[in-house]
XYZ file of C-alpha atoms in Angstrom:
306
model
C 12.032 88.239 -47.473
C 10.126 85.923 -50.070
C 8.523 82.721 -48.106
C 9.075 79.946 -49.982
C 6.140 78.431 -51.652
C 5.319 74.858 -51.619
C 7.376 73.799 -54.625
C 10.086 75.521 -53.271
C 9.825 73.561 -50.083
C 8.257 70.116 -48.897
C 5.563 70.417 -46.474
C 5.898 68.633 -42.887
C 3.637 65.275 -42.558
C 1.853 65.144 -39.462
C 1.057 61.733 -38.348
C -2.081 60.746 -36.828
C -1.258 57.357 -35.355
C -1.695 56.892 -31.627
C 1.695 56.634 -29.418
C 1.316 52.592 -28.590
C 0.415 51.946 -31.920
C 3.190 49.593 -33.685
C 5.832 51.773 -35.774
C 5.704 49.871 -38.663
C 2.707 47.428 -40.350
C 2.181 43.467 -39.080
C 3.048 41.509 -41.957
C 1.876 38.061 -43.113
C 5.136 36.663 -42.018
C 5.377 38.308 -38.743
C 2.386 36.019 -37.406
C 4.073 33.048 -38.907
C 7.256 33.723 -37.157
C 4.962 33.460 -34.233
C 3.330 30.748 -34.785
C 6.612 28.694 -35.605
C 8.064 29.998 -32.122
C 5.265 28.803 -29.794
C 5.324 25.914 -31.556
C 8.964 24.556 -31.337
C 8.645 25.840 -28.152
C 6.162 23.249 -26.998
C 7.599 20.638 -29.067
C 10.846 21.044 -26.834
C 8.502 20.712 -23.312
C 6.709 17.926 -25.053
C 3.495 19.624 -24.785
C 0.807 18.657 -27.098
C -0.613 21.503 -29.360
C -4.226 21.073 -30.086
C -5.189 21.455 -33.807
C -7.341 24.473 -34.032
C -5.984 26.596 -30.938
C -5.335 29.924 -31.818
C -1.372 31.106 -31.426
C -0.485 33.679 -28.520
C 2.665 35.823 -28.489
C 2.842 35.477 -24.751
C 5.865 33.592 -23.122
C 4.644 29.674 -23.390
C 3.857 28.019 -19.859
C 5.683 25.144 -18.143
C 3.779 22.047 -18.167
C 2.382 20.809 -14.791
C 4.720 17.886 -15.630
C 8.180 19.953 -15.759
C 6.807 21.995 -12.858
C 6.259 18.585 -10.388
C 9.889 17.228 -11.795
C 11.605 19.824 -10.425
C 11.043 19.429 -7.119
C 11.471 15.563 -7.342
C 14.770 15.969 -8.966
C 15.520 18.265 -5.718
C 14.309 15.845 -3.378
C 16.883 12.845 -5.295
C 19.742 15.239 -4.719
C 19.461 15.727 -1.123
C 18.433 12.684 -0.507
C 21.917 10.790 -2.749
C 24.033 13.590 -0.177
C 23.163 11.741 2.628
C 23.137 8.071 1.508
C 27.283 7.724 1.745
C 26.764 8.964 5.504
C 23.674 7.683 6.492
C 20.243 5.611 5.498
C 17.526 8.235 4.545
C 14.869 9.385 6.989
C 12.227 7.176 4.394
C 14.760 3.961 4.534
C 14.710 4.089 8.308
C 10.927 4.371 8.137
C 10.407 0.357 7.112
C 12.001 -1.433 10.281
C 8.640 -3.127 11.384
C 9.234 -6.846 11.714
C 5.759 -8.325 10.099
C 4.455 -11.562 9.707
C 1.635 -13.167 7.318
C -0.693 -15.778 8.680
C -2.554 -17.376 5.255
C -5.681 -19.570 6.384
C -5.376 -22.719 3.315
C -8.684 -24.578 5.079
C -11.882 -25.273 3.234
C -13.480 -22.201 5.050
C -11.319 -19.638 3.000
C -12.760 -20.784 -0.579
C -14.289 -18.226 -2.357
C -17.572 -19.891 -2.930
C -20.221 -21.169 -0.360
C -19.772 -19.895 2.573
C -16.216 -19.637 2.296
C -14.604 -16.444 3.240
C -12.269 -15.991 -0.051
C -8.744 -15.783 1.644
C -7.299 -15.069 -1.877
C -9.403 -11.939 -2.625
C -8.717 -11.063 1.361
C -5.313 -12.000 0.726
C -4.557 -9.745 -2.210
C -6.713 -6.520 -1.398
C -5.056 -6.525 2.252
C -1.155 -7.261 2.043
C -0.115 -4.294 0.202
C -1.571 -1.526 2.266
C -0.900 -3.486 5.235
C 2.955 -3.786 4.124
C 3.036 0.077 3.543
C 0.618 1.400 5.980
C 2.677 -0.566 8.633
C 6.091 0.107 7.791
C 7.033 -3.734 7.172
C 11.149 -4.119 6.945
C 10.745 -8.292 6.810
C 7.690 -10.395 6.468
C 7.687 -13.775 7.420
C 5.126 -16.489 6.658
C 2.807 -19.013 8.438
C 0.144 -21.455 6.975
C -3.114 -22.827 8.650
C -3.526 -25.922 8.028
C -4.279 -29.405 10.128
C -1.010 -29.062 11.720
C 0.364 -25.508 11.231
C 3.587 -26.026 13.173
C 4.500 -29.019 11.011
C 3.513 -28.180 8.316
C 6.079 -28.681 4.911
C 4.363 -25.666 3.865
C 7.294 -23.188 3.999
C 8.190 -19.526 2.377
C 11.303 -17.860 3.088
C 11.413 -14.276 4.535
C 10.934 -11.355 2.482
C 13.711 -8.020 3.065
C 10.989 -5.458 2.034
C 13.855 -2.721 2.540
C 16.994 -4.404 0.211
C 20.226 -2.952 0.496
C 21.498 -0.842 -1.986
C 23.808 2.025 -2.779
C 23.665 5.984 -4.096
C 22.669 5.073 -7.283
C 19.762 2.574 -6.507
C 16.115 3.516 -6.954
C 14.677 2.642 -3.425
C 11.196 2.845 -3.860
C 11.469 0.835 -7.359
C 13.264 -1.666 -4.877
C 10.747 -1.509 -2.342
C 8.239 -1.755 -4.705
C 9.610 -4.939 -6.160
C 10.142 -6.340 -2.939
C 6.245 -5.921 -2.015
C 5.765 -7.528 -5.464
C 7.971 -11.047 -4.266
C 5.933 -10.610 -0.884
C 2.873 -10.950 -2.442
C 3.720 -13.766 -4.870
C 5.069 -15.205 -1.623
C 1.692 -14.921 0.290
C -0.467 -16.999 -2.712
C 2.632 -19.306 -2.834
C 1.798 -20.361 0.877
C -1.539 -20.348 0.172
C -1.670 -22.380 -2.601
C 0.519 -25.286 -0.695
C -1.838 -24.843 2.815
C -4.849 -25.832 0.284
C -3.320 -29.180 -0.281
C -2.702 -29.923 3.376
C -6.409 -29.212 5.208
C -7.652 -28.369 8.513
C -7.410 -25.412 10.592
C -5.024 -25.182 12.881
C -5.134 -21.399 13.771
C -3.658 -21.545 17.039
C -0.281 -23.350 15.433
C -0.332 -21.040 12.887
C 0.011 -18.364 15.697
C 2.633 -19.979 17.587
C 4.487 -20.666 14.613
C 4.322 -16.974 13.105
C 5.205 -16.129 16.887
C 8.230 -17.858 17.022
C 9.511 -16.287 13.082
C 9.652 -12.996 14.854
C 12.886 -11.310 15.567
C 13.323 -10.236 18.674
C 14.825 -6.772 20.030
C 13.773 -5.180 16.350
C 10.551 -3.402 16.902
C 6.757 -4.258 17.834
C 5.966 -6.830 15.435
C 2.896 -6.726 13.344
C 0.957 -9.681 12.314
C -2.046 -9.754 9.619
C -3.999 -13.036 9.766
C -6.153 -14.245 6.919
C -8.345 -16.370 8.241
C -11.661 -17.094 9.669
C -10.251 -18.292 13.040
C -12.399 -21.577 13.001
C -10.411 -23.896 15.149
C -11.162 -27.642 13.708
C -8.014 -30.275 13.883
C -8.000 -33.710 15.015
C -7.377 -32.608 18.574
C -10.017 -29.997 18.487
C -13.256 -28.509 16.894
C -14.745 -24.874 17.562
C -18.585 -26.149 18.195
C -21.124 -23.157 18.638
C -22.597 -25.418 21.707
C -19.636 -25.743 23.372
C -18.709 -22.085 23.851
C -22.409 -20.578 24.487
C -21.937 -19.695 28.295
C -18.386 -17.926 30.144
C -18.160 -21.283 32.181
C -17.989 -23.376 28.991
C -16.233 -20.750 26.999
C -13.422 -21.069 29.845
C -13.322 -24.862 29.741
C -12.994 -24.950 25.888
C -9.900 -22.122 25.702
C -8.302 -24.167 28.749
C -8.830 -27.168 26.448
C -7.606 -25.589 23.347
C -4.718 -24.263 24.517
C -3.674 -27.471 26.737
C -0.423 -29.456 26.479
C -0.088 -26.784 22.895
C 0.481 -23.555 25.489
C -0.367 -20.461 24.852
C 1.185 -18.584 21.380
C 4.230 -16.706 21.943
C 2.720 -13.516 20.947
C 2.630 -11.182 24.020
C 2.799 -7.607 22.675
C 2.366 -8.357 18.856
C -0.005 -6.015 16.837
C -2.714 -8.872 15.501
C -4.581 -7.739 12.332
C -7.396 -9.869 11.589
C -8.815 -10.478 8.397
C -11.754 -12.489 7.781
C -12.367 -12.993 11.217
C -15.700 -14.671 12.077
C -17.162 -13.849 9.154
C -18.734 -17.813 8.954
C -20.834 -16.905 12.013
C -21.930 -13.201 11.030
C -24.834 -14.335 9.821
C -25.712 -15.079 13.487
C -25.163 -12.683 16.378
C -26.196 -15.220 18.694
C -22.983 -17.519 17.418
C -20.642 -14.613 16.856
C -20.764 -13.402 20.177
C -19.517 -16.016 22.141
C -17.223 -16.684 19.485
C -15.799 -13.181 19.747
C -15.137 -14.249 23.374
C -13.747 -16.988 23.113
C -10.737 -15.702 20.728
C -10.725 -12.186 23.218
C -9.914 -14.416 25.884
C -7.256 -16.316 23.953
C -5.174 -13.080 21.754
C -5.960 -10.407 24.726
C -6.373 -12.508 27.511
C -4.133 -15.054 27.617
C -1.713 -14.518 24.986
C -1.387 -10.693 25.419
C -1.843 -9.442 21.805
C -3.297 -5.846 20.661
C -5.791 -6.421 18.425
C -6.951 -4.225 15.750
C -9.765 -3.999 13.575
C -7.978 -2.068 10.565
C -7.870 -4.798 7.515
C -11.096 -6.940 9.549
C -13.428 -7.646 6.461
């Protein structure tokens, strides 16, 4: 038999083209197509596209911003199953009862040797409220006769009611906000009135405490300089224990002792007109250990003390 020749018969093409090479040629409007994908596809996540980055055929990335939502969202959910039933483990968090003592004496101005109760006043009250869990806040002014005084703000619900739908800590947050307009509110109106009544302002804050709600907390702007018409914190008069004992028993007097006893007492400001010299800080520390540990039966802490 005849083979048949190559006009007969077309010869078979053998290919040379690797196995993971593409079956058919990229064209101009393949890489387009591309292009145009990742692009809507950010556009949809809202995720800028740089001008100049070069395009990837990869699947596009979720943005760190989609990636932290999720878990929010899931966090909202569980927490709206549980609000018909129950306050959320973060609402029952804020049920400290706290109070605000704002010092409006010539020793808190900010220039001299004034202490600056308004820059202590604003850089202090918001981590205090959080840091301490505040539920209420209450105020107290020092001024010549803090337990007199017309100076009066009413108490702050730093934990307001609200339902399923409410955005608690846009609430909360709002409610710190009318806490610390509160605070320079007080402040303002102890300016006009003078004198330093510290120990009134004590009682008084004292006595604005709920009872049967919690440990109380108590931050106290001021520099503790006793000076009202009844009595004067004197360096001279509180340099030795015997006369440090004489001037708290004469302090405290017919006024008693602030009702106080187991409060948390945050100090800020405290002593800072007699920092300058040990010698006059010392017995001055004394003297107000005696009164708020001593006598009174307060827990002190140094945590806002600046």
């Amino acid at each position: 038999m005849t083979r048949p020749t190559p006009a007969d018969a077309p010869a078979r093409q053998v290919t040379t083209r690797p196995a993971s090479a593409p079956a058919r040629q990229v064209t101009t409007g393949d890489v387009q197509q591309t292009v145009n994908l990742r692009t809507n596809t950010e556009r949809a996540m809202n995720v800028p596209h740089p001008p100049g980055r070069p395009p990837v055929t990869g699947p596009p990335r979720r943005s760190g911003r989609f990636r932290r939502a999720v878990p929010a969202l899931a966090l909202a959910a569980s927490l709206a199953a549980v609000a018909g039933c129950s306050a959320s483990a973060e609402a029952d968090d804020l049920r400290t009862p706290c109070g605000l003592v704002v010092d409006g004496s010539g020793s808190g101005s900010a220039g001299g040797r004034g202490f600056d109760a308004e820059a202590k006043l604003k850089s202090t009250l918001v981590p205090f409220l959080t840091e301490r869990h505040c539920g209420t806040l209450s105020f107290a002014p020092v001024t010549r006769s803090s337990q007199t005084s017309s100076c009066r703000v009413g108490d702050i619900d730093l934990d307001p009611p609200g339902d399923e739908m409410s955005d608690r800590d846009s609430m909360r947050r709002s409610a710190r906000v009318m806490a610390a307009q509160g605070a320079l509110t007080m402040l303002k109106c102890a300016r006009t009135q003078g004198g330093s009544d510290v120990i009134g302002a004590l009682a008084r804050i004292g006595d604005a405490m709920p009872s049967g709600k919690g440990t109380p907390s108590l931050l106290v702007v001021s520099d503790f300089e006793q000076a009202d018409k009844e009595f004067t914190l004197r360096a001279d008069e509180i340099a030795t224990e015997e006369s440090r004992e004489r001037a708290v028993d004469t302090l405290l007097g017919d006024r008693g002792v602030p009702g106080i006893a187991g409060m948390d007492v945050y100090p800020v400001g405290y002593g800072m007109s007699r920092g300058a010299k040990p010698s006059e800080y010392r017995p001055f520390d004394a003297f107000w250990s005696e009164i708020l540990s001593g006598r009174a039966k307060a827990h002190v802490h140094d945590d806002y003390r600046k």
